[in-house]
Each structure stands twice: as structure tokens, then as C-alpha cells.
């Protein structure tokens, strides 16, 4: 039986500063929550340390770094998370400490190069450094003029490419803001980081239940922009970055105890389930869309132009659909206005998010007939499956949906699925499949609907 990896972690939350910068909202709370998640993610509790409040002065942080090799004690991997504000001077990046002085920003902050050097002294074969360093803007007249807000990207690329063991994940590009959300009560990037360590990023977890730095970054890079679009009315750009791709296979969490192995024995193992949605699809003529004008030409082919064209024409209909649903949902479920988040996107899609579910609607050119628009409506993200059996749900959505769709985080081998059923056919089950086995239809005795596996 293989030995269980020995994992250690150092979390540094510099939330408040004596004078150099405004606070970093939710920094301490976020890393305190992460600390609680680490033991279930494969970390030794006695080897996990959080520095916060008065322990985030430069002297205190450097003292902890000097003692880090003793704490780690031959650990197989080391996770370090720093939440602070970043600045750079003459090609060197620095992380502000609680006692960083405005008049002497660089020398009273922690140099990123010194931080990495200290981590390498632990001799851990895998080191993952997560940096959420919102730019420190030295607007004060007392600040040195050469100081720039944010870390130095070129230095980071050089440091991590030269490292034999370290991979670095940044919450945002150097100089770019790392946002927080009052609605979430977290930093946005940190909110999704917590989700990942809690086992909620199933698509990022490997077949053995482990989460690598590369997969963690992929998840964060996808989730952060989507959340920003939902939580911020004005445009907010934040692009998470990864440095040290050569070391990105490092395992940052073992979530097998939290989620169970993703690659289970059952092809349709619920542990692999990504989402469940009620779905309905319908078609209509492009020329019947509210945005269509007599001078417009009906598409005769499916391409990027026709998709954008139909999305633009469908915008008024899509907004009307969302407005109607908003009114019905608010009235029937007794939600307050602030409980509902509604948005019509420019790509022909829109959503309504409620406390108990999410409704989405989209319009695109019909791939089988470019003169038609294909409408898709879905309800998913259900807080409680029993919710759909209630009278309010029936009153609002009634018989709108004709499909129940199960989407899995990993593709289903349809051929193998069919072979298993045919080798040991359950009573009342019949499978219809084509020669190429791209998808199959499962028919159940006494069930009027149909189940499609693709």
C-alpha cells in the first residue's frame, strides 16, 4: 500500500496595514476557512499554520519563514498562500506587510524572490505558491516615485521557470485588481479557491481524487470571470495566471475522502455528475423575431456571422422572456427583488438566478435549418431536488420542460454502457443504439419519456 503523502501549509493573511494601504477585505476570514478545509484535503493539521493580524509584520513573517524547514520536516509537498497587496520596484516584486512604511515601501515589504528562496530551503519536492496580491497604489506623496502597483510579471516568470519545484498561481495579472464581493463575503478568487478545496470543483479533480495545481488554475481561470459578471454591475476584468508550468502537475489536494474517486466503477456514478437540468428546446422562424426588419436577410448557412446575427435579432425576445419569468417567479415564490439576479447577455443568452434555482434561456441559429432560431430553456442549480415537486414550480414552469438532462464531468463510454446493459439486461429495459455508438436511447417499461445517453 503506497504511503500517504505528507503535506504542509503556510497561510499568510495581511488584511490590515498600519499606513501603507487600505485593508484587503475578507483576507483573514477566507484563509481561516481554508485552514479548516486542509485536513480533509490531505494535509497534516499540525503542519498547517495561519499568520494573521499582529503576526503579519515583516519581522513576524520572516521569522516564520526561517523556521519553516523545521515545521515542514521532510514533507512531500508545501502549500503557501499569501493574501496581501503587491508592488514592484526596478523589476522586483514585493508583498506588503502589516507594518510596511509608505516612505520606504520596498525595504519594509517582503520581496517575492526572498519568499521563494525561503520556500526552497524546505527542500520539498513540490511547492505551490498561491498569491492574491491586489496592487498597492502608492498615491501618497511620501511614496518613492519609481514604485509601481502590482507585482512584476517578468520577474515572476523568471523565478518560477528557474525553480526545480515551485509552481505559482496568481489571483490576477500583475497590476490588475483582485476583486472581492460583498454578496459572497469573500474575495472572488478566494471564494472559488475555497470551493476547490471543499471538493466542489469536480471537473478539476482527477480520477484518483487528487487536484493538481494546473487543474486548480484551470478551474479558477474559468470561474472567476463568470462570477465577476454576475456580482459586479460595471465591467470587471480579472485574469488568474499560472507560472512554472513545468511544475504544475504538483498535487495541491487529495479530495478522495471528500468527493470519492471520480473514476468510479459505475459509468453513471453520481460522484461524476456535474449538473442536472430540466431542458426544453423549440424552433421558430428567424423572420418572426422581434428584431427582424424587412431589410434583413434570412441566413442560408450556419457560421459565426449567422450565429451573431440571430443572437442580435433575438435580443428583444430574450429580454421579454426573462422579464416575464422574473415577474412570475417573484410573484409565485415571494422572492424579494434583491433575491433575483437577472442578466441578458450579448451572445444570445440570459439567466435568472434565484435562491433555489437558476433559469437560463438562449437563442441561436438552428444547425439543421439556418432560417430558424433554436431556443433552449433550462432550469438547474437546484438547491433541493424536492423543490421541483412543489406547486409554485409547477405554476411557473408547468409543462415547459420535456427533458431531464444529466451532465457528467467525464465523458461516458456509450459503447461500454450499452454492452453492460445487453450483457445483463435489467427487466423492462431496452436499449436502442446506432452502429457508431455515439449515443443511445434507453426505454423503460411503464415510462412514457425517454433517456438519452451521449
PDB file of C-alpha atoms in Angstrom, residues 7 88 100 138 246 248 305 377 452 454:
ATOM      1  CA  UNK A   7       1.537  17.742   3.186  1.00  0.00           C
ATOM      2  CA  UNK A  88       7.252  46.441  -7.688  1.00  0.00           C
ATOM      3  CA  UNK A 100       5.149  48.391   5.610  1.00  0.00           C
ATOM      4  CA  UNK A 138       1.490  54.363  -3.866  1.00  0.00           C
ATOM      5  CA  UNK A 246       6.896  22.577 -15.658  1.00  0.00           C
ATOM      6  CA  UNK A 248       2.159  22.441 -12.465  1.00  0.00           C
ATOM      7  CA  UNK A 305     -21.920  35.614 -38.712  1.00  0.00           C
ATOM      8  CA  UNK A 377     -34.555  26.884 -21.861  1.00  0.00           C
ATOM      9  CA  UNK A 452     -30.653   9.506 -23.863  1.00  0.00           C
ATOM     10  CA  UNK A 454     -24.475  10.660 -25.119  1.00  0.00           C
TER      11      UNK A 454
END
